[in-house]
């Protein structure tokens, strides 16, 4: 049974409740004096508390996916290393493994699509990062054999894992169901975390003398994917979306690179690059770069392209309401902006799962396959 499976959570809850009832039932017998009674009381209380904390911890982990497996929880290596060939003849996208979507008939790519685990090597940035690519069923169907598809980069927050996008936020399954319902066109998803130079949080900027993360996302990634899959190279073929840090990155890259991305969607995004112990010195004293990392400043002082933006917030429960309203006010033509404002929500998976389905529909509506 997997760490995030329903069976494990239910078993933990049942065990905690059972131990609590056993403690209540046996307490009168253990109320006597003597070392055996004392040890019995201490033992029952200790075991019950451990079971209770385990149930709460499993529930929290299932909601936020801090750990995706038992091996991840106990710090064990789960996958073998992947050899990446950096020679001139090597591909910028190397497929490591393939899996079907868990839908009826999903083992057949033309029915359920396919999720490919890949390694993307950045030609200009020198950054290499693992990712998942979701190819919709239409990609494998004969009538679409010569068709191109729009694509969107999807990022987690920091320090999330790309698996969160598959399991907790369910991007591929949501895209599949939205297409089936006739609400959006088929779209390729390129899913990864913003931490492409782990463990550092680079905030998707080109750090002087450090990781060139902005170059990786703005130039290397779309080029590598377009050369590997049937995706166009024009801005209208590409979108960028994400939550939290990933949302900031999505808006930042779309704002600063309208020649690469036609749309950016930020779920619970913030609007200024974080600077803390996880980021280190991002700008090396360059005030121009620091200001550019502030999206509200960029909207006021830099030319706005034809990009479309989607921003989300909640009236209660999220700290980005004011920043989101300021962002909306500052977007000027030819750029466009849309928003989702929930009555209440938090900085969590539950909130994002309420925003991702309409967000995917919005994104697909802003992109073109041709």
XYZ file of C-alpha atoms in Angstrom:
370
model
C 0.000 0.000 0.000
C 1.426 3.349 -1.060
C 2.141 6.177 1.359
C -0.579 8.387 -0.140
C -3.172 5.666 -0.731
C -6.627 5.828 0.843
C -6.148 2.378 2.383
C -3.123 3.471 4.421
C -4.924 6.574 5.696
C -8.078 4.643 6.614
C -6.011 1.944 8.340
C -4.143 4.569 10.378
C -7.378 6.276 11.449
C -9.014 2.954 12.403
C -5.916 1.943 14.374
C -5.842 5.262 16.264
C -9.536 5.005 17.147
C -9.176 1.353 18.199
C -6.217 2.121 20.462
C -8.127 4.996 22.045
C -11.058 2.685 22.828
C -8.722 -0.005 24.174
C -7.078 2.582 26.424
C -10.450 3.685 27.835
C -11.516 0.039 28.325
C -8.340 -1.104 30.081
C -7.683 2.027 32.133
C -9.534 0.815 35.265
C -7.410 -2.357 35.304
C -4.225 -0.329 34.917
C -5.166 2.166 37.645
C -3.596 -0.051 40.308
C -0.193 0.588 41.821
C 2.849 -1.340 40.780
C 5.399 -1.127 38.016
C 3.414 -3.320 35.628
C 0.362 -1.055 35.825
C 2.517 2.060 35.337
C 4.290 0.561 32.335
C 0.923 -0.487 30.912
C -0.508 3.029 31.245
C 2.589 4.649 29.743
C 2.702 2.120 26.926
C -0.954 2.535 25.955
C -0.739 6.335 26.045
C 2.456 6.324 24.004
C 1.146 3.913 21.362
C -2.169 5.785 21.085
C -0.409 9.142 20.682
C 1.918 7.754 18.007
C -1.044 6.293 16.102
C -2.909 9.606 16.335
C 0.066 11.626 15.085
C 0.636 9.095 12.285
C -2.990 9.438 11.125
C -2.793 13.242 11.168
C 0.567 13.189 9.415
C -0.672 10.830 6.699
C -3.731 13.014 6.125
C -1.591 16.157 5.846
C 0.870 14.426 3.532
C -1.939 13.176 1.310
C -3.266 16.718 0.957
C 0.058 18.456 0.337
C 2.242 15.602 -0.995
C 5.349 16.444 1.002
C 6.443 12.847 0.352
C 5.269 10.739 -2.563
C 6.311 7.297 -1.365
C 7.656 5.336 1.610
C 11.129 5.457 0.053
C 10.874 9.231 -0.228
C 9.745 9.491 3.401
C 12.685 7.456 4.703
C 15.241 9.139 2.439
C 15.900 6.121 0.243
C 16.795 6.444 -3.423
C 13.847 5.361 -5.526
C 15.110 5.614 -9.087
C 18.355 4.670 -10.752
C 20.459 7.496 -12.088
C 19.873 8.637 -15.647
C 22.847 9.033 -17.969
C 22.508 12.231 -20.002
C 24.632 12.485 -23.132
C 25.894 16.057 -23.544
C 27.651 15.491 -26.857
C 26.725 17.584 -29.872
C 24.653 14.764 -31.314
C 22.655 14.189 -28.134
C 18.970 15.022 -28.023
C 17.837 17.933 -25.861
C 14.919 15.790 -24.632
C 15.598 12.203 -23.614
C 12.645 9.950 -22.785
C 13.315 7.837 -19.682
C 10.001 5.994 -19.272
C 6.369 6.041 -20.384
C 3.088 5.449 -18.583
C -0.588 5.567 -19.425
C -3.270 7.672 -17.814
C -5.488 5.875 -15.295
C -8.708 6.126 -17.291
C -10.778 3.433 -19.054
C -8.601 2.083 -21.857
C -5.757 4.320 -20.714
C -3.107 1.698 -21.410
C -3.570 2.549 -25.106
C -2.043 5.975 -25.916
C -4.676 6.741 -28.555
C -7.356 6.363 -25.859
C -5.832 7.773 -22.682
C -2.812 9.654 -23.929
C 0.634 9.131 -22.463
C 2.846 10.604 -19.739
C 6.540 10.491 -20.567
C 9.234 11.005 -17.976
C 12.008 12.933 -19.697
C 15.265 14.765 -19.101
C 15.541 18.191 -20.735
C 19.006 19.571 -21.441
C 19.255 23.327 -21.925
C 21.516 24.249 -24.814
C 22.172 27.869 -23.808
C 21.698 27.735 -20.046
C 23.579 24.496 -19.495
C 20.800 23.410 -17.109
C 19.525 19.827 -17.179
C 16.216 19.034 -15.498
C 13.828 16.069 -15.217
C 10.239 16.675 -16.305
C 7.021 14.946 -17.313
C 5.385 15.460 -20.692
C 1.681 14.712 -21.074
C 0.659 13.877 -24.643
C -3.137 13.845 -25.166
C -4.843 10.887 -26.891
C -5.266 12.900 -30.082
C -1.484 13.067 -30.436
C -1.492 9.317 -31.204
C -4.623 9.171 -33.363
C -4.313 8.767 -37.138
C -6.458 11.772 -38.024
C -4.063 14.018 -36.085
C -0.892 12.344 -37.370
C 0.290 15.496 -39.141
C -1.194 17.996 -36.711
C 0.705 20.220 -34.298
C -0.534 20.922 -30.773
C -0.323 23.860 -28.390
C 1.780 23.318 -25.286
C 1.964 24.760 -21.814
C 4.770 24.585 -19.292
C 3.426 23.763 -15.806
C 5.442 24.424 -12.631
C 4.980 23.443 -9.005
C 5.779 25.716 -6.118
C 9.036 25.608 -4.171
C 10.208 23.083 -3.002
C 7.570 20.874 -4.628
C 8.202 17.883 -6.855
C 7.001 17.338 -10.410
C 5.038 14.314 -9.148
C 2.750 16.762 -7.312
C 1.484 17.943 -10.698
C 0.462 14.378 -11.591
C -0.896 13.103 -8.267
C -2.033 16.018 -6.121
C -2.981 18.593 -8.751
C -3.937 16.054 -11.444
C -3.068 18.205 -14.451
C -3.043 15.385 -17.058
C -6.325 13.866 -15.875
C -7.983 17.287 -15.680
C -6.824 18.171 -19.193
C -8.109 14.804 -20.419
C -11.573 15.272 -18.870
C -11.879 18.880 -20.040
C -11.140 17.861 -23.627
C -13.596 14.967 -23.354
C -16.244 17.421 -22.146
C -15.618 19.638 -25.170
C -14.412 22.565 -23.040
C -10.880 22.848 -24.439
C -8.681 21.778 -27.311
C -6.062 19.030 -26.808
C -2.872 20.467 -25.328
C 0.559 19.102 -24.452
C 1.735 19.738 -20.881
C 5.405 19.987 -19.911
C 5.466 19.549 -16.130
C 8.407 20.164 -13.815
C 9.437 22.033 -10.708
C 11.029 25.509 -10.747
C 14.005 24.149 -8.790
C 16.154 23.300 -11.798
C 19.344 23.946 -9.818
C 18.483 22.100 -6.589
C 18.358 22.778 -3.747
C 18.507 26.491 -4.570
C 15.338 28.452 -5.237
C 16.401 30.561 -8.209
C 13.022 32.319 -8.660
C 13.316 31.780 -12.429
C 15.917 34.522 -12.872
C 19.304 34.537 -14.556
C 21.640 34.838 -11.579
C 24.882 36.727 -12.340
C 27.590 34.094 -12.302
C 25.005 31.441 -11.350
C 22.203 29.303 -12.814
C 20.606 30.846 -15.885
C 17.097 29.715 -15.008
C 15.206 32.341 -16.985
C 17.134 31.424 -20.113
C 16.307 27.752 -19.535
C 12.546 28.369 -19.295
C 12.298 31.156 -21.857
C 14.528 29.733 -24.577
C 15.932 26.256 -23.995
C 12.790 24.434 -22.897
C 10.403 25.509 -25.704
C 13.128 24.941 -28.293
C 13.947 21.457 -27.023
C 10.292 20.405 -26.764
C 9.382 21.803 -30.202
C 12.239 19.833 -31.747
C 11.066 16.613 -30.072
C 7.261 16.817 -30.221
C 4.750 18.258 -32.679
C 4.599 21.712 -31.103
C 5.031 24.968 -32.987
C 7.688 27.571 -32.239
C 5.535 30.708 -32.360
C 4.417 32.518 -29.190
C 0.782 31.592 -29.856
C 1.777 27.908 -29.561
C 3.103 28.264 -26.009
C 1.702 29.025 -22.547
C 3.111 28.967 -19.018
C 1.268 28.208 -15.768
C 2.001 27.298 -12.174
C 1.141 27.681 -8.518
C 2.890 29.738 -5.819
C 6.551 30.098 -6.907
C 5.579 28.407 -10.161
C 2.842 31.004 -10.592
C 5.310 33.846 -10.118
C 7.600 32.198 -12.681
C 4.763 31.729 -15.176
C 3.720 35.380 -15.015
C 7.327 36.581 -15.048
C 8.378 34.559 -18.101
C 5.222 35.445 -20.057
C 5.592 39.131 -19.131
C 9.274 39.385 -19.997
C 9.163 37.105 -23.048
C 6.010 37.784 -25.098
C 8.064 36.672 -28.118
C 8.140 33.150 -26.618
C 4.901 32.734 -24.656
C 1.450 34.064 -25.515
C -0.064 33.427 -22.081
C 0.858 33.042 -18.414
C -1.328 31.835 -15.549
C -0.367 32.210 -11.894
C -2.373 30.334 -9.251
C -1.803 31.991 -5.852
C 1.205 33.738 -7.355
C 3.258 36.438 -5.705
C 4.638 39.340 -7.711
C 8.142 40.014 -6.439
C 11.098 37.628 -6.407
C 11.671 36.141 -2.977
C 15.059 36.802 -1.372
C 15.838 34.606 1.611
C 18.047 31.744 2.768
C 16.636 29.449 0.068
C 17.444 31.843 -2.776
C 20.794 33.232 -1.723
C 21.967 36.407 -3.438
C 19.951 36.443 -6.650
C 20.937 39.834 -8.039
C 24.472 40.456 -6.709
C 23.721 44.102 -5.952
C 22.300 44.852 -9.418
C 19.299 47.065 -8.664
C 18.114 46.909 -12.273
C 17.792 43.131 -12.087
C 16.056 43.342 -8.695
C 13.479 45.789 -10.060
C 12.925 43.617 -13.120
C 12.160 40.732 -10.756
C 9.254 42.789 -9.416
C 6.350 42.179 -11.803
C 4.421 45.246 -10.680
C 7.472 47.416 -11.395
C 7.913 45.706 -14.773
C 4.323 46.446 -15.753
C 4.888 50.140 -14.984
C 8.316 50.576 -16.558
C 8.768 47.998 -19.329
C 6.882 47.662 -22.641
C 3.948 45.243 -22.422
C 3.604 42.753 -25.248
C 0.565 40.871 -26.490
C 0.660 38.288 -23.706
C -2.496 37.247 -21.850
C -2.420 36.765 -18.090
C -4.583 34.854 -15.629
C -4.169 35.581 -11.912
C -6.007 33.980 -8.998
C -6.653 34.910 -5.372
C -9.220 34.628 -2.589
C -11.105 37.317 -0.682
C -10.248 35.492 2.536
C -7.368 33.177 3.326
C -4.666 34.249 0.873
C -2.036 36.924 1.251
C -1.791 37.909 -2.407
C -5.149 39.698 -2.776
C -3.729 43.237 -2.846
C -0.866 42.282 -5.155
C -3.277 40.544 -7.508
C -5.570 43.580 -7.680
C -2.535 45.809 -8.350
C -1.353 43.472 -11.103
C -4.775 43.593 -12.770
C -4.819 47.412 -12.696
C -1.353 47.713 -14.201
C -1.881 45.446 -17.225
C -2.385 47.649 -20.305
C -3.156 46.990 -23.970
C -1.973 45.165 -26.005
C -1.653 42.797 -23.030
C -4.806 41.278 -21.528
C -5.611 40.029 -18.040
C -8.243 37.711 -16.548
C -8.751 36.631 -12.954
C -10.325 34.067 -10.640
C -11.274 35.340 -7.172
C -12.613 32.775 -4.717
C -14.684 33.800 -1.715
C -12.270 31.898 0.516
C -9.240 29.736 -0.036
C -5.727 29.050 1.133
C -2.258 28.468 -0.193
C -2.903 24.772 -0.707
C -3.823 21.981 -3.103
C -7.533 22.204 -2.339
C -7.640 25.816 -3.539
C -5.563 25.130 -6.641
C -7.708 22.142 -7.597
C -10.663 24.539 -7.724
C -8.767 26.842 -10.087
C -6.871 24.472 -12.375
C -9.848 23.160 -14.426
C -11.048 26.642 -15.499
C -7.405 27.701 -15.729
C -6.618 24.969 -18.257
C -9.686 25.905 -20.298
C -8.573 29.549 -20.239
C -5.038 28.629 -21.291
C -6.154 26.405 -24.170
C -8.401 29.226 -25.373
C -5.451 31.613 -25.551
C -3.201 29.289 -27.578
C -3.237 28.048 -31.140
C -2.104 24.710 -32.528
C -0.985 26.180 -35.846
